[in-house]
Coordinates of C-alpha atoms in Angstrom, one line a residue:
X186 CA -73.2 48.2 -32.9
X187 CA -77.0 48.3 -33.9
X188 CA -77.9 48.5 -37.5
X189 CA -80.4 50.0 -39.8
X190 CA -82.0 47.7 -42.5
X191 CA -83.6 49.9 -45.7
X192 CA -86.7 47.3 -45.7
X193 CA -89.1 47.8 -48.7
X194 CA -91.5 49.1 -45.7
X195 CA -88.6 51.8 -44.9
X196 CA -85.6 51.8 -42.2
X197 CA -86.4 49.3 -39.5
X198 CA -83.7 47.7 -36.6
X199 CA -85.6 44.6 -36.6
X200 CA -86.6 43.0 -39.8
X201 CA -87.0 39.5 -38.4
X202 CA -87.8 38.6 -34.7
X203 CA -86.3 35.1 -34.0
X204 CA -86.8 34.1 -30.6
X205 CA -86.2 31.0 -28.1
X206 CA -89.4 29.2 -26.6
X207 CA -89.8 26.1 -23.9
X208 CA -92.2 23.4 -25.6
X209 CA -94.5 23.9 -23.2
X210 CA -94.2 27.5 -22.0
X211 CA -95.9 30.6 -21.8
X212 CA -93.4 33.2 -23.5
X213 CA -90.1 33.7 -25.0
X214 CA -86.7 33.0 -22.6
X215 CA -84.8 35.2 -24.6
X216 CA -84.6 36.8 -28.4
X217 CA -81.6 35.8 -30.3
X218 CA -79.4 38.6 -31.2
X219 CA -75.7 39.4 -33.2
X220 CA -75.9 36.1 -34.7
X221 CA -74.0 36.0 -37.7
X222 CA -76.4 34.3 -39.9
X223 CA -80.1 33.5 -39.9
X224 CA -81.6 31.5 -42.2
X225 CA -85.1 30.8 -42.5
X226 CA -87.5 28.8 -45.5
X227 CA -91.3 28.1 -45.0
X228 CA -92.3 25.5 -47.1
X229 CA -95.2 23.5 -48.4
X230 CA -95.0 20.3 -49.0
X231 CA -91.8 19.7 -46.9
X232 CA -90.1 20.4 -43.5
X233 CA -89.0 24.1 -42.9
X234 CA -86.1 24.7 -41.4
X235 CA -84.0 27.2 -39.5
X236 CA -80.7 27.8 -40.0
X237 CA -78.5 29.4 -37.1
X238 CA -74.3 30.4 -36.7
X239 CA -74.1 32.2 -33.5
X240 CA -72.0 32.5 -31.2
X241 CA -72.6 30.2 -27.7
X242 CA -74.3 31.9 -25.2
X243 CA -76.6 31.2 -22.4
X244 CA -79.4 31.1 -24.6
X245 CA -78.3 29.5 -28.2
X246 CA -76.8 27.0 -25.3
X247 CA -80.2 26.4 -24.1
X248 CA -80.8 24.8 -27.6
X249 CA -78.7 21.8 -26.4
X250 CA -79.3 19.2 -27.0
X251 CA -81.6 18.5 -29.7
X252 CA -84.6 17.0 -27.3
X253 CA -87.3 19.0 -28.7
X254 CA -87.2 21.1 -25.2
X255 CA -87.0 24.6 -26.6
X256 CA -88.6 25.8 -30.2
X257 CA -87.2 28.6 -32.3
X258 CA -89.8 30.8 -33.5
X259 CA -89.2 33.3 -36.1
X260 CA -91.2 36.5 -37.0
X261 CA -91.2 38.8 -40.7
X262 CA -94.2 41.0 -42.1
X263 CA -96.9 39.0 -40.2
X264 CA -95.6 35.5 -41.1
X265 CA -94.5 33.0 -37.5
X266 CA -92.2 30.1 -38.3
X267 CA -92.1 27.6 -35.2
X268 CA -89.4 24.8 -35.3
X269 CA -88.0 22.6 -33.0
X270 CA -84.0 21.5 -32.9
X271 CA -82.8 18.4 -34.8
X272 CA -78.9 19.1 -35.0
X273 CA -76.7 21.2 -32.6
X274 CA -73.3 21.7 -33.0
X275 CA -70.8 24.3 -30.5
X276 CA -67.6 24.7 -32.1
X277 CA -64.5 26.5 -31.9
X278 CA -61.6 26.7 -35.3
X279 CA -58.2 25.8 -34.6
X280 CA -57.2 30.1 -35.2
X281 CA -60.0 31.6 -32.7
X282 CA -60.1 28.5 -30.1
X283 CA -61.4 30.4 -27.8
X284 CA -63.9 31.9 -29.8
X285 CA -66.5 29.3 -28.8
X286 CA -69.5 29.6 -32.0
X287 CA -72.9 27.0 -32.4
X288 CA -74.6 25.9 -35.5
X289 CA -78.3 25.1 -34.9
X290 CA -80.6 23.4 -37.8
X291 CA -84.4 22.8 -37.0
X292 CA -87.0 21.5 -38.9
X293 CA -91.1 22.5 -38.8
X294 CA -94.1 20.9 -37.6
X295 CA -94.1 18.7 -41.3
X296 CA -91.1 16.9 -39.6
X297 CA -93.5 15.3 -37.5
X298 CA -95.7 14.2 -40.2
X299 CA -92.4 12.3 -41.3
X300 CA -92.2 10.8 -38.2
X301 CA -96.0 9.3 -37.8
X302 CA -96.8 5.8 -39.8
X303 CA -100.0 4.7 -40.5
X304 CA -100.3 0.8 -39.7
X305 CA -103.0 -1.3 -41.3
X306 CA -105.1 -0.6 -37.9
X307 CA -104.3 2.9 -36.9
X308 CA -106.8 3.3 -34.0
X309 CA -106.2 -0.3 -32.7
X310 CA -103.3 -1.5 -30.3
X311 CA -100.5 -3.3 -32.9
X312 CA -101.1 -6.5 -31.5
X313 CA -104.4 -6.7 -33.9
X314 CA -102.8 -5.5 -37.1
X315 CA -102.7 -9.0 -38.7
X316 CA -107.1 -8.4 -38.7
X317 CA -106.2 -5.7 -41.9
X318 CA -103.6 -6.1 -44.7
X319 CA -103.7 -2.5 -45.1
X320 CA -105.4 0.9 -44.0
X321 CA -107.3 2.2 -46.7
X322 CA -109.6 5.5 -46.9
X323 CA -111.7 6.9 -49.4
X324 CA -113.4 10.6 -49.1
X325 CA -112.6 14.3 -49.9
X326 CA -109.4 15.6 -49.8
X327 CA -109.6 17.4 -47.0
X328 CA -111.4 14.6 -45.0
X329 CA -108.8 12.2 -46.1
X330 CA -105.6 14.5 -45.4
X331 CA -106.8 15.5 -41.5
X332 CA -108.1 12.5 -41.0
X333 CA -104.4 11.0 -41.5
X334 CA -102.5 14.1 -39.8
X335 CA -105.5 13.2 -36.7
X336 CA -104.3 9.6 -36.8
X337 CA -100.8 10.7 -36.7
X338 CA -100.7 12.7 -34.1
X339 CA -103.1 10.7 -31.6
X340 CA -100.2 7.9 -31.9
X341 CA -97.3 10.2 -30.8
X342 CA -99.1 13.1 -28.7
X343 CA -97.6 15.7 -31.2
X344 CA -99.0 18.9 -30.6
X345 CA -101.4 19.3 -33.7
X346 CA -104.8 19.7 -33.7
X347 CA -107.0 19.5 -36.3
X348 CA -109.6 22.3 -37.6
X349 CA -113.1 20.8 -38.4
X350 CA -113.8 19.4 -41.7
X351 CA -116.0 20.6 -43.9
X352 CA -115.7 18.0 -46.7
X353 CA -113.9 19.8 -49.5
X354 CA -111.9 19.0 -52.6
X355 CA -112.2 15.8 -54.6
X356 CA -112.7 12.2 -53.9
X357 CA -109.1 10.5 -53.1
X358 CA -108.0 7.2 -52.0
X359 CA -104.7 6.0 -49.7
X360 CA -103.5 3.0 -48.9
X361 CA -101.4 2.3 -45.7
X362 CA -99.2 -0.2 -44.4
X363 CA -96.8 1.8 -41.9
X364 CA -96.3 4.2 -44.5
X365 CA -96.0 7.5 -43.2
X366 CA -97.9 10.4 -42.7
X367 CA -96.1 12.8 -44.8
X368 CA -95.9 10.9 -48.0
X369 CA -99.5 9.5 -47.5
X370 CA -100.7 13.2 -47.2
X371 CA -98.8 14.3 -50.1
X372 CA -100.0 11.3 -52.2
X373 CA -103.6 12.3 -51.3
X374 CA -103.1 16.2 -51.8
X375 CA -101.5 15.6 -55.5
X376 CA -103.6 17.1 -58.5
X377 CA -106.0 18.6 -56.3
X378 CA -105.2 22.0 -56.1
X379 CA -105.7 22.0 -52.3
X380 CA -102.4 22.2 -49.5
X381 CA -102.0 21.7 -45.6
X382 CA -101.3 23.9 -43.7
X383 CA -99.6 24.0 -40.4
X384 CA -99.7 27.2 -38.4
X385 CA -98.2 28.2 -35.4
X386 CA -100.3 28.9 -32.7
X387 CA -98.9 30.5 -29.3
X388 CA -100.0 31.5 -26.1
X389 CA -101.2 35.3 -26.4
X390 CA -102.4 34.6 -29.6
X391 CA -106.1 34.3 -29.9
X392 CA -108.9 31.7 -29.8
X393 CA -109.2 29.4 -32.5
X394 CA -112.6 28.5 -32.8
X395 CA -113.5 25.6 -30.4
X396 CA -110.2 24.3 -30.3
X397 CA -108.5 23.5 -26.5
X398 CA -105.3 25.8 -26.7
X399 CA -102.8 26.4 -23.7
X400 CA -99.2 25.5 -25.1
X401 CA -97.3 25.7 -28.2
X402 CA -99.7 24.2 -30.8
X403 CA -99.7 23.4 -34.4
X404 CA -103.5 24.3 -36.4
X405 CA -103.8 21.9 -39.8
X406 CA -106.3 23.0 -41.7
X407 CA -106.4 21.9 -46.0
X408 CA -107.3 25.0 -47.9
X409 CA -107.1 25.2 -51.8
X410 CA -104.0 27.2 -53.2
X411 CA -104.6 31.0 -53.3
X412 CA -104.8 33.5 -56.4
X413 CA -103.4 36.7 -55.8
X414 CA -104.4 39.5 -58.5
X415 CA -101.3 40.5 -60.4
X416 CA -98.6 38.2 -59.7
X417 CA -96.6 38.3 -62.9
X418 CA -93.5 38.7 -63.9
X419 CA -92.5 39.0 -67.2
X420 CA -89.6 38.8 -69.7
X421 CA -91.8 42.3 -71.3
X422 CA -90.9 43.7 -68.2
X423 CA -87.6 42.8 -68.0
X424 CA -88.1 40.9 -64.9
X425 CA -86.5 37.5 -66.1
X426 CA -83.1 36.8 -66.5
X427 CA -82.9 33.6 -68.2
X428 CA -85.3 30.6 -68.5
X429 CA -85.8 26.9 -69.9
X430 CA -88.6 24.5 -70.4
X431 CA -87.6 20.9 -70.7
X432 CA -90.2 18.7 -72.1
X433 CA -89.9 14.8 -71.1
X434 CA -92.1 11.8 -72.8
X435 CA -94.0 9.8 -70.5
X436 CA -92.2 6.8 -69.1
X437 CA -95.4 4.9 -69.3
X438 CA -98.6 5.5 -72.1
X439 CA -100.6 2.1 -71.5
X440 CA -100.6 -0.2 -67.7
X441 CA -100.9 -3.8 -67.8
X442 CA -103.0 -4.4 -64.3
X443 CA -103.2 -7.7 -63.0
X444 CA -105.7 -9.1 -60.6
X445 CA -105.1 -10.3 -56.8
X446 CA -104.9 -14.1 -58.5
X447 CA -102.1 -16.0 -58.2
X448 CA -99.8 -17.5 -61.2
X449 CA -101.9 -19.0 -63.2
X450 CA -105.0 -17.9 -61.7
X451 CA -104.0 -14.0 -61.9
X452 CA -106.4 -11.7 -64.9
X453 CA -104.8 -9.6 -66.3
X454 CA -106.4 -6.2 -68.5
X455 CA -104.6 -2.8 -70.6
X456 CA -105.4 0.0 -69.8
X457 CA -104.7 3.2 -72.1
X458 CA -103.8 6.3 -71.7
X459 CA -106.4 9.1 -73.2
X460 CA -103.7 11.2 -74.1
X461 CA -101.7 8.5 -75.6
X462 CA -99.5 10.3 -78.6
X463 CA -100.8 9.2 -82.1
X464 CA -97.0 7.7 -82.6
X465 CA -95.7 4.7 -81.9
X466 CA -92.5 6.0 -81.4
X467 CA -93.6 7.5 -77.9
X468 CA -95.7 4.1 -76.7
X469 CA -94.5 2.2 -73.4
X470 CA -95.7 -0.2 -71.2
X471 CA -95.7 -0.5 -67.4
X472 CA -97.1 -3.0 -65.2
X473 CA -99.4 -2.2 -62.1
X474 CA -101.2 -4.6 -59.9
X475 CA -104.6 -4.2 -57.7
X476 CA -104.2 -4.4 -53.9
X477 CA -107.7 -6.0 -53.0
X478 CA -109.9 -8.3 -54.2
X479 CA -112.6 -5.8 -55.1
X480 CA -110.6 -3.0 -57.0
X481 CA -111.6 -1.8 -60.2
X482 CA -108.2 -2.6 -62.2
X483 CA -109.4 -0.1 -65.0
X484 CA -109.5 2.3 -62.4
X485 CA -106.1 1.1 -61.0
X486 CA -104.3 1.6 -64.6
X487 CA -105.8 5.2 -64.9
X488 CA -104.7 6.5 -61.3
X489 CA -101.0 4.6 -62.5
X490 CA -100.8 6.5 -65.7
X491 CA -101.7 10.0 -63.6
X492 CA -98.1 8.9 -62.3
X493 CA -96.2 8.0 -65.6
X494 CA -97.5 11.0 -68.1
X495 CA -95.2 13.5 -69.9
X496 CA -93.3 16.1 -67.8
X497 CA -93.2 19.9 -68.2
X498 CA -90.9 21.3 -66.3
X499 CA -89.1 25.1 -66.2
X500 CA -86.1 26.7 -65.0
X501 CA -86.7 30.7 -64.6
X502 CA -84.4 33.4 -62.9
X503 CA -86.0 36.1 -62.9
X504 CA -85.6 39.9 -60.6
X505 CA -88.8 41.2 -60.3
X506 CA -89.6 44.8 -59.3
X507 CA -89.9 45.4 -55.1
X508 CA -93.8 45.4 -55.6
X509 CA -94.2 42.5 -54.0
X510 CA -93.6 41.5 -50.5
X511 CA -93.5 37.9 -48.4
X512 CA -95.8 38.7 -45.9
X513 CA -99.1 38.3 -44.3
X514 CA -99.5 41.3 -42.1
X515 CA -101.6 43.6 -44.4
X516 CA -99.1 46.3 -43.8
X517 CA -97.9 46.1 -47.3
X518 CA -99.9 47.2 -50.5
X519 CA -99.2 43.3 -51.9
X520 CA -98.4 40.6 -50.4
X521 CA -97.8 37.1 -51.4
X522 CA -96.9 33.5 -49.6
X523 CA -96.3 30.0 -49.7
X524 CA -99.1 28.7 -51.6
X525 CA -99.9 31.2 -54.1
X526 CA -99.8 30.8 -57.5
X527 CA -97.5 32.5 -59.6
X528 CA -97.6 33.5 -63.2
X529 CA -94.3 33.9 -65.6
X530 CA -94.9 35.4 -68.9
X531 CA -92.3 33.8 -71.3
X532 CA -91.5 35.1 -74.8
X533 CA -92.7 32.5 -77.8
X534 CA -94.5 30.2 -75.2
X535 CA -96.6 32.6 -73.3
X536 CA -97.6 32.1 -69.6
X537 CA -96.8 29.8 -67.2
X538 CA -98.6 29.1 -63.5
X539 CA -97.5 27.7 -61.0
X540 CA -97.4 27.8 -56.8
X541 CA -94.9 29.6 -54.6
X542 CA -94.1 26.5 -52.4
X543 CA -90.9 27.3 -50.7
X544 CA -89.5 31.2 -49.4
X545 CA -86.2 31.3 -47.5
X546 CA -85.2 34.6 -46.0
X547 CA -81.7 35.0 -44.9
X548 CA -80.7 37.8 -42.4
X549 CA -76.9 38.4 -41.5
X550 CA -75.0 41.6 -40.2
X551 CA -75.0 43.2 -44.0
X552 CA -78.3 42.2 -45.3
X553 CA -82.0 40.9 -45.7
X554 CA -82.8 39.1 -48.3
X555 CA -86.1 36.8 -49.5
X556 CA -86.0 34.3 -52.2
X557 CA -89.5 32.7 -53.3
X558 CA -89.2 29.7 -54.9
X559 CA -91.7 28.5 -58.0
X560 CA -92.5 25.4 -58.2
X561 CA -94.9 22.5 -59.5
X562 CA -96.4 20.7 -56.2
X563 CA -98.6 18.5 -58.1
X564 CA -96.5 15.8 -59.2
X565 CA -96.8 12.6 -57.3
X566 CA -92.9 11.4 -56.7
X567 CA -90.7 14.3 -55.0
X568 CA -87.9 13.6 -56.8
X569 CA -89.8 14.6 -59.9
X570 CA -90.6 18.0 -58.3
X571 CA -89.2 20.3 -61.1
X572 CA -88.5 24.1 -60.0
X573 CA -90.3 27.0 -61.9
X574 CA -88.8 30.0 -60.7
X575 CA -86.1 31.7 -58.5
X576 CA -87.2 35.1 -57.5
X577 CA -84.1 36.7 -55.7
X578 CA -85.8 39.6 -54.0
X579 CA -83.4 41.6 -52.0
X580 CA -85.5 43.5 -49.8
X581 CA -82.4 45.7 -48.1
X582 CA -78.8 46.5 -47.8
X583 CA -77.7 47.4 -44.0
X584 CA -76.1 50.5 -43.6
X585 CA -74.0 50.5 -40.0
X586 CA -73.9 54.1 -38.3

């Protein structure tokens, strides 16, 4: 039986369009439909994924096996999510045997950045990469970052191409030695305010500028992160639930950075933080080294320390009014997506910022709902990524008739 969703836009039947693509095709082979659960997060720094229990068909069976062969691309309020299969799994429970169900994860286009390393010589066959101990480049961020995602690609055909660069953002360094795309690109993006993104292009869309477009295709492009006018929510308002701030000390205040010498031979010079705490109770040590001859090991200890300082991090849930809607289509009064900043107002400590960089949306046969996700993108390890907000938006509850 068809269903009505009560969408912040109104009553709709289709809420989100998810439908089944060959790599290299023209159009859709089929729309998925009656799947019991469809779950789908756009992220920023960090593979996307789809999340699909259906039952096995002719088309969710066309997602077998996990070859890259067919994409799943997703459509809600403007915004395209394209994904290609990395786990597929028909099944059938001992009670409903014959009842014959599939599981389908997939992961986006920043998968493939995970899958690209950067040797010493990235533009040179791998017999010559004894002639460099390492690939270094130096320029603006966004020079750097689609430089890497250009060098990337070129070794693996992915589908990606690059829009031209214009020389943005703030000077940046990498270093390389079959380290891989993603992480070199997120090293290079941190603390500069700027993202890549990775939109979906398909045939019927477009042009996109100069660039030769006939097949499924990824467009990278480094843009700073986006303001939005009146994205707050606020404990005033009652739009927060419950919160937390966790302070944590830096786990290093000065860097002892040593010289390419050898033993004996090896210089050695301290380098301070500037925002050392005036107590000695709170001073630590850590120990850096330079990776060529001609670094500037001041300059080495400072871009360590960027890595070591205090940590602020915040736990929000919060349940905002339906003013707000993920999207990109312009239908809706406001908008917001991956990559805007957010603002929290907290009682006592006043207001915090940071970016949007992860919304899932869920769909099953009762509802559609959204959940943004608040969180600081600037912090150099992943594993120190510390969430800022949960924003559990349920944009409708089905009604069958």
């Amino acid at each position: 039986m068809a269903t009505m969703y009560n969408t912040s836009r109104g009553p709709t039947w289709d809420p989100m369009v998810v439908e089944i693509w060959p790599w290299d095709g023209d159009g859709p082979v089929g729309r998925l439909e009656l799947s019991e659960k469809i779950e789908v997060t756009w992220a920023d720094r960090g593979s996307g994924t789809v999340l699909i229990e259906s039952p096995l068909t002719d088309l969710t069976r066309s997602l077998i096996p996990a070859d890259g062969a067919m994409l799943v691309v997703v459509n809600l309020n403007g915004k395209r999510h394209v994904s290609s299969v990395v786990e597929a799994v028909p099944f059938a429970e001992s009670d409903q045997i014959h009842d014959v169900r599939i599981r389908v994860a997939t992961a986006s286009p920043w998968s493939m950045l995970e899958g690209q390393l950067i040797p010493p010589v990235p533009d040179q066959p791998l017999s010559l990469q004894q002639s460099a101990e390492e690939f270094v480049l130096t320029g603006p961020v966004e020079t750097v970052v689609k430089r890497l995602v250009q060098l990337g690609a070129a070794r693996l055909g992915h589908p990606i191409q690059v829009q031209p660069d214009t020389g943005r953002g703030p000077t940046v360094t990498v270093r390389s030695r079959n380290d891989s795309v993603s992480d070199l690109v997120d090293k290079a993006l941190a603390g500069t305010g700027y993202r890549l993104r990775l939109d979906a292009w398909l045939p019927g869309d477009g042009p996109v500028g100069d660039l030769p477009l006939t097949r499924p295709t990824i467009i990278a492009d480094v843009q700073p992160y986006r303001r939005q006018p009146g994205l707050v929510w606020s404990a005033r308002a009652e739009e927060l639930e419950k919160w937390q701030l966790r302070h944590t000390r830096a786990t290093a205040t000065r860097m002892i950075v040593g010289d390419k010498g050898e033993k004996t031979a090896q210089k050695f010079v301290e380098v301070v933080a500037d925002d050392e705490p005036g107590s000695p109770w709170a001073r630590r040590e850590g120990y850096t080294s330079a990776s060529s001859d001609g670094d500037d090991l001041q300059q080495v200890g400072l871009d360590e320390l960027a890595k070591t300082g205090p940590v602020v991090s915040a736990d929000i849930a919060a349940s905002p009014a339906a003013v707000w809607e993920f999207g990109s289509d312009g239908l809706y009064p406001r908008q917001y997506d991956v990559g805007d900043y957010a603002s929290v107002e907290l009682e006592g400590i006043g207001s915090i910022e940071q970016v949007i960089t992860e919304v899932t949306a869920t769909l099953t046969p009762v509802s559609l709902t959204v959940v943004p996700k608040v969180a600081t993108p600037d912090t150099r390890e992943r594993d120190l990524y510390s969430t800022v907000l949960d924003l559990d938006k349920r944009l409708g509850q089905q009604q069958r008739r």
